[in-house]
Amino acid sequence: MKLDRWTRQAALTFAALASLLAGCASYVTTQVTAFSNWDGGSDATRTYAFQRTASQQNSLEDSTYEQVVANELATHAFRQVDLQQAHYVVSIAYGTRSAMALTSVPAYYYDPWPGPYYWGRPYGWGGWGPWGPYGGGYVAQSYPVYTHTLGVRITDRASDKEVYNVTARSSGDEPSLVYAMPYLARSAMADFPLGNGVVRTVKLPVDSQGGAPNEVAAGSAAPAAPASGAKTVQ
């Protein structure tokens, strides 16, 4: 039947669109800003402990995100110890803000006289079903944009002087900070230490699970976004 032919055509069209969208979303893009007075030091001195505010002391969310950051610190020879033994104190700050954005999309009209077959209308339009494109017209459409931010601050415990402060920020249609956090942490610590006042863009590939991090057990090391294929745009 020709109706079946239309169904197959629609399925192929939607599959092509899905592939296109997947390709567009294959990287997570993050803006990174760093301020640094890092003196280098040796691997032996890179001991640290996390510092929390009073309101953060019993927060499972904080401990989960700390483990994600700890994974990235470990790739740069940082070793987590008790506060009394730590050379550095590390604190994190994070948050999500949402806003509405506008875009222009083609206007569509409804044809009340669809034909019985896939090619449809008595006017000769084909392949659109009861909806058709309105030539030359556009309408404004709003959609939510979520901006996720992670800040990592490293302080010398003995002098209480800040030695490194980096912020990673990404925007998109994903509302979950949990989903974004591994990419923020990986981007924030990429090529540590950056120079003072450096601003750059980091692109990380979405993993085979679509980018969503695995479940993190409280108090255990959290999985981070894959490092392979990372791209940096200065």
mmCIF file of N, CA and C in Angstrom, residues 100-179:
data_model
loop_
_atom_site.group_PDB
_atom_site.id
_atom_site.type_symbol
_atom_site.label_atom_id
_atom_site.label_comp_id
_atom_site.label_asym_id
_atom_site.label_seq_id
_atom_site.Cartn_x
_atom_site.Cartn_y
_atom_site.Cartn_z
ATOM 1 N N MET A 100 15.522 31.443 29.363
ATOM 2 C CA MET A 100 14.816 31.132 28.135
ATOM 3 C C MET A 100 15.500 31.835 26.965
ATOM 4 N N ALA A 101 15.695 31.094 25.894
ATOM 5 C CA ALA A 101 16.296 31.646 24.681
ATOM 6 C C ALA A 101 15.276 31.619 23.557
ATOM 7 N N LEU A 102 15.458 32.479 22.578
ATOM 8 C CA LEU A 102 14.553 32.566 21.438
ATOM 9 C C LEU A 102 15.273 32.168 20.162
ATOM 10 N N THR A 103 14.543 31.513 19.286
ATOM 11 C CA THR A 103 15.067 31.187 17.974
ATOM 12 C C THR A 103 13.949 31.317 16.955
ATOM 13 N N SER A 104 14.289 31.491 15.698
ATOM 14 C CA SER A 104 13.301 31.576 14.628
ATOM 15 C C SER A 104 13.226 30.239 13.916
ATOM 16 N N VAL A 105 12.010 29.743 13.739
ATOM 17 C CA VAL A 105 11.803 28.467 13.056
ATOM 18 C C VAL A 105 10.781 28.671 11.945
ATOM 19 N N PRO A 106 10.806 27.855 10.886
ATOM 20 C CA PRO A 106 9.822 27.993 9.803
ATOM 21 C C PRO A 106 8.410 27.804 10.319
ATOM 22 N N ALA A 107 7.487 28.641 9.840
ATOM 23 C CA ALA A 107 6.083 28.506 10.215
ATOM 24 C C ALA A 107 5.457 27.367 9.427
ATOM 25 N N TYR A 108 4.477 26.706 10.020
ATOM 26 C CA TYR A 108 3.768 25.612 9.365
ATOM 27 C C TYR A 108 2.272 25.893 9.385
ATOM 28 N N TYR A 109 1.598 25.412 8.368
ATOM 29 C CA TYR A 109 0.147 25.557 8.345
ATOM 30 C C TYR A 109 -0.485 24.178 8.326
ATOM 31 N N TYR A 110 -1.770 24.135 8.654
ATOM 32 C CA TYR A 110 -2.503 22.880 8.644
ATOM 33 C C TYR A 110 -3.398 22.827 7.417
ATOM 34 N N ASP A 111 -3.264 21.751 6.639
ATOM 35 C CA ASP A 111 -4.089 21.560 5.449
ATOM 36 C C ASP A 111 -5.292 20.699 5.819
ATOM 37 N N PRO A 112 -6.504 21.245 5.782
ATOM 38 C CA PRO A 112 -7.676 20.469 6.195
ATOM 39 C C PRO A 112 -8.129 19.440 5.179
ATOM 40 N N TRP A 113 -7.443 19.379 3.993
ATOM 41 C CA TRP A 113 -7.875 18.431 2.968
ATOM 42 C C TRP A 113 -6.738 17.491 2.583
ATOM 43 N N PRO A 114 -6.230 16.715 3.526
ATOM 44 C CA PRO A 114 -5.156 15.799 3.157
ATOM 45 C C PRO A 114 -5.671 14.698 2.252
ATOM 46 N N GLY A 115 -4.853 14.309 1.309
ATOM 47 C CA GLY A 115 -5.241 13.233 0.412
ATOM 48 C C GLY A 115 -5.157 11.880 1.100
ATOM 49 N N PRO A 116 -5.732 10.852 0.511
ATOM 50 C CA PRO A 116 -5.739 9.530 1.138
ATOM 51 C C PRO A 116 -4.409 8.809 1.036
ATOM 52 N N TYR A 117 -3.471 9.309 0.198
ATOM 53 C CA TYR A 117 -2.226 8.601 -0.003
ATOM 54 C C TYR A 117 -1.046 9.438 0.454
ATOM 55 N N TYR A 118 0.158 8.833 0.398
ATOM 56 C CA TYR A 118 1.342 9.511 0.934
ATOM 57 C C TYR A 118 1.622 10.822 0.216
ATOM 58 N N TRP A 119 1.237 10.922 -1.120
ATOM 59 C CA TRP A 119 1.532 12.147 -1.851
ATOM 60 C C TRP A 119 0.479 13.206 -1.618
ATOM 61 N N GLY A 120 -0.658 12.824 -1.055
ATOM 62 C CA GLY A 120 -1.585 13.741 -0.402
ATOM 63 C C GLY A 120 -2.439 14.633 -1.249
ATOM 64 N N ARG A 121 -2.213 15.933 -1.158
ATOM 65 C CA ARG A 121 -3.185 16.976 -1.414
ATOM 66 C C ARG A 121 -3.643 17.084 -2.867
ATOM 67 N N PRO A 122 -4.798 17.662 -3.044
ATOM 68 C CA PRO A 122 -5.232 17.916 -4.422
ATOM 69 C C PRO A 122 -4.384 18.972 -5.116
ATOM 70 N N TYR A 123 -3.508 19.684 -4.347
ATOM 71 C CA TYR A 123 -2.664 20.713 -4.947
ATOM 72 C C TYR A 123 -1.296 20.168 -5.360
ATOM 73 N N GLY A 124 -1.065 18.878 -5.142
ATOM 74 C CA GLY A 124 0.170 18.274 -5.630
ATOM 75 C C GLY A 124 1.315 18.261 -4.634
ATOM 76 N N TRP A 125 1.076 18.688 -3.362
ATOM 77 C CA TRP A 125 2.140 18.602 -2.358
ATOM 78 C C TRP A 125 2.386 17.126 -2.035
ATOM 79 N N GLY A 126 3.606 16.784 -1.643
ATOM 80 C CA GLY A 126 3.891 15.378 -1.387
ATOM 81 C C GLY A 126 4.688 15.142 -0.129
ATOM 82 N N GLY A 127 4.388 14.037 0.582
ATOM 83 C CA GLY A 127 5.231 13.558 1.657
ATOM 84 C C GLY A 127 5.095 14.284 2.979
ATOM 85 N N TRP A 128 4.079 15.163 3.181
ATOM 86 C CA TRP A 128 3.988 15.923 4.424
ATOM 87 C C TRP A 128 2.824 15.494 5.307
ATOM 88 N N GLY A 129 1.918 14.614 4.814
ATOM 89 C CA GLY A 129 0.739 14.298 5.610
ATOM 90 C C GLY A 129 -0.152 15.523 5.716
ATOM 91 N N PRO A 130 -0.902 15.707 6.835
ATOM 92 C CA PRO A 130 -1.827 16.828 6.958
ATOM 93 C C PRO A 130 -1.151 18.150 7.238
ATOM 94 N N TRP A 131 0.162 18.130 7.607
ATOM 95 C CA TRP A 131 0.877 19.380 7.883
ATOM 96 C C TRP A 131 1.783 19.717 6.714
ATOM 97 N N GLY A 132 1.930 21.003 6.437
ATOM 98 C CA GLY A 132 2.777 21.400 5.322
ATOM 99 C C GLY A 132 3.562 22.639 5.658
ATOM 100 N N PRO A 133 4.669 22.900 4.934
ATOM 101 C CA PRO A 133 5.480 24.069 5.214
ATOM 102 C C PRO A 133 4.839 25.330 4.656
ATOM 103 N N TYR A 134 4.949 26.375 5.374
ATOM 104 C CA TYR A 134 4.473 27.677 4.908
ATOM 105 C C TYR A 134 5.665 28.445 4.359
ATOM 106 N N GLY A 135 5.725 28.615 3.047
ATOM 107 C CA GLY A 135 6.893 29.182 2.401
ATOM 108 C C GLY A 135 7.218 30.591 2.857
ATOM 109 N N GLY A 136 8.493 30.794 3.294
ATOM 110 C CA GLY A 136 8.971 32.134 3.586
ATOM 111 C C GLY A 136 8.614 32.684 4.943
ATOM 112 N N GLY A 137 7.824 31.974 5.749
ATOM 113 C CA GLY A 137 7.409 32.510 7.039
ATOM 114 C C GLY A 137 8.169 31.907 8.201
ATOM 115 N N TYR A 138 8.437 32.717 9.244
ATOM 116 C CA TYR A 138 9.122 32.228 10.436
ATOM 117 C C TYR A 138 8.384 32.724 11.679
ATOM 118 N N VAL A 139 8.459 31.926 12.728
ATOM 119 C CA VAL A 139 7.884 32.316 14.004
ATOM 120 C C VAL A 139 8.948 32.172 15.083
ATOM 121 N N ALA A 140 8.822 32.974 16.141
ATOM 122 C CA ALA A 140 9.762 32.895 17.270
ATOM 123 C C ALA A 140 9.351 31.755 18.192
ATOM 124 N N GLN A 141 10.321 30.976 18.599
ATOM 125 C CA GLN A 141 10.069 29.860 19.509
ATOM 126 C C GLN A 141 11.054 29.929 20.663
ATOM 127 N N SER A 142 10.565 29.790 21.883
ATOM 128 C CA SER A 142 11.438 29.854 23.055
ATOM 129 C C SER A 142 11.774 28.451 23.545
ATOM 130 N N TYR A 143 12.939 28.330 24.168
ATOM 131 C CA TYR A 143 13.359 27.049 24.722
ATOM 132 C C TYR A 143 14.292 27.318 25.896
ATOM 133 N N PRO A 144 14.355 26.397 26.874
ATOM 134 C CA PRO A 144 15.195 26.622 28.057
ATOM 135 C C PRO A 144 16.660 26.308 27.780
ATOM 136 N N VAL A 145 17.545 27.109 28.365
ATOM 137 C CA VAL A 145 18.981 26.874 28.312
ATOM 138 C C VAL A 145 19.503 26.812 29.745
ATOM 139 N N TYR A 146 20.262 25.768 30.054
ATOM 140 C CA TYR A 146 20.779 25.563 31.407
ATOM 141 C C TYR A 146 22.294 25.774 31.397
ATOM 142 N N THR A 147 22.769 26.604 32.320
ATOM 143 C CA THR A 147 24.202 26.860 32.449
ATOM 144 C C THR A 147 24.692 26.253 33.756
ATOM 145 N N HIS A 148 25.615 25.293 33.641
ATOM 146 C CA HIS A 148 26.186 24.609 34.800
ATOM 147 C C HIS A 148 27.590 25.146 35.051
ATOM 148 N N THR A 149 27.913 25.360 36.313
ATOM 149 C CA THR A 149 29.208 25.924 36.667
ATOM 150 C C THR A 149 29.859 25.121 37.793
ATOM 151 N N LEU A 150 31.168 24.918 37.671
ATOM 152 C CA LEU A 150 31.964 24.308 38.739
ATOM 153 C C LEU A 150 33.196 25.173 38.962
ATOM 154 N N GLY A 151 33.447 25.533 40.221
ATOM 155 C CA GLY A 151 34.658 26.233 40.596
ATOM 156 C C GLY A 151 35.507 25.376 41.515
ATOM 157 N N VAL A 152 36.812 25.328 41.268
ATOM 158 C CA VAL A 152 37.752 24.579 42.111
ATOM 159 C C VAL A 152 38.814 25.564 42.600
ATOM 160 N N ARG A 153 38.941 25.669 43.915
ATOM 161 C CA ARG A 153 39.886 26.619 44.525
ATOM 162 C C ARG A 153 40.898 25.852 45.362
ATOM 163 N N ILE A 154 42.190 26.092 45.113
ATOM 164 C CA ILE A 154 43.258 25.420 45.849
ATOM 165 C C ILE A 154 44.016 26.471 46.657
ATOM 166 N N THR A 155 44.127 26.215 47.954
ATOM 167 C CA THR A 155 44.770 27.156 48.873
ATOM 168 C C THR A 155 45.907 26.467 49.607
ATOM 169 N N ASP A 156 47.017 27.174 49.780
ATOM 170 C CA ASP A 156 48.116 26.654 50.600
ATOM 171 C C ASP A 156 47.669 26.668 52.061
ATOM 172 N N ARG A 157 47.669 25.509 52.710
ATOM 173 C CA ARG A 157 47.109 25.428 54.061
ATOM 174 C C ARG A 157 47.927 26.227 55.074
ATOM 175 N N ALA A 158 49.226 26.220 54.950
ATOM 176 C CA ALA A 158 50.076 26.897 55.929
ATOM 177 C C ALA A 158 49.924 28.416 55.871
ATOM 178 N N SER A 159 49.894 28.963 54.661
ATOM 179 C CA SER A 159 49.836 30.428 54.513
ATOM 180 C C SER A 159 48.435 30.950 54.279
ATOM 181 N N ASP A 160 47.503 30.062 53.956
ATOM 182 C CA ASP A 160 46.121 30.420 53.629
ATOM 183 C C ASP A 160 46.046 31.274 52.365
ATOM 184 N N LYS A 161 47.064 31.188 51.503
ATOM 185 C CA LYS A 161 47.064 31.945 50.261
ATOM 186 C C LYS A 161 46.496 31.089 49.124
ATOM 187 N N GLU A 162 45.658 31.707 48.328
ATOM 188 C CA GLU A 162 45.104 31.032 47.170
ATOM 189 C C GLU A 162 46.190 30.869 46.111
ATOM 190 N N VAL A 163 46.351 29.642 45.616
ATOM 191 C CA VAL A 163 47.375 29.384 44.611
ATOM 192 C C VAL A 163 46.785 28.989 43.257
ATOM 193 N N TYR A 164 45.538 28.564 43.240
ATOM 194 C CA TYR A 164 44.909 28.197 41.971
ATOM 195 C C TYR A 164 43.399 28.315 42.110
ATOM 196 N N ASN A 165 42.775 28.921 41.106
ATOM 197 C CA ASN A 165 41.326 29.098 41.114
ATOM 198 C C ASN A 165 40.842 28.958 39.679
ATOM 199 N N VAL A 166 40.048 27.931 39.417
ATOM 200 C CA VAL A 166 39.600 27.659 38.057
ATOM 201 C C VAL A 166 38.082 27.475 38.048
ATOM 202 N N THR A 167 37.446 27.990 37.019
ATOM 203 C CA THR A 167 36.000 27.866 36.851
ATOM 204 C C THR A 167 35.698 27.281 35.481
ATOM 205 N N ALA A 168 34.813 26.285 35.465
ATOM 206 C CA ALA A 168 34.367 25.675 34.214
ATOM 207 C C ALA A 168 32.867 25.913 34.076
ATOM 208 N N ARG A 169 32.447 26.296 32.879
ATOM 209 C CA ARG A 169 31.045 26.640 32.657
ATOM 210 C C ARG A 169 30.581 26.085 31.318
ATOM 211 N N SER A 170 29.431 25.395 31.321
ATOM 212 C CA SER A 170 28.869 24.872 30.075
ATOM 213 C C SER A 170 27.376 25.176 30.022
ATOM 214 N N SER A 171 26.866 25.350 28.808
ATOM 215 C CA SER A 171 25.446 25.667 28.611
ATOM 216 C C SER A 171 24.856 24.707 27.590
ATOM 217 N N GLY A 172 23.568 24.385 27.778
ATOM 218 C CA GLY A 172 22.882 23.510 26.839
ATOM 219 C C GLY A 172 21.479 23.212 27.306
ATOM 220 N N ASP A 173 20.884 22.162 26.728
ATOM 221 C CA ASP A 173 19.501 21.822 27.059
ATOM 222 C C ASP A 173 19.396 20.757 28.146
ATOM 223 N N GLU A 174 20.531 20.326 28.703
ATOM 224 C CA GLU A 174 20.524 19.320 29.766
ATOM 225 C C GLU A 174 20.326 19.993 31.121
ATOM 226 N N PRO A 175 19.215 19.705 31.839
ATOM 227 C CA PRO A 175 18.955 20.375 33.112
ATOM 228 C C PRO A 175 19.722 19.805 34.297
ATOM 229 N N SER A 176 20.300 18.605 34.171
ATOM 230 C CA SER A 176 20.892 17.934 35.320
ATOM 231 C C SER A 176 22.352 18.312 35.532
ATOM 232 N N LEU A 177 22.660 18.823 36.708
ATOM 233 C CA LEU A 177 24.050 19.110 37.065
ATOM 234 C C LEU A 177 24.830 17.815 37.269
ATOM 235 N N VAL A 178 24.175 16.774 37.757
ATOM 236 C CA VAL A 178 24.830 15.475 37.945
ATOM 237 C C VAL A 178 25.372 14.967 36.607
ATOM 238 N N TYR A 179 24.583 15.134 35.574
ATOM 239 C CA TYR A 179 24.987 14.716 34.234
ATOM 240 C C TYR A 179 26.201 15.511 33.749
#
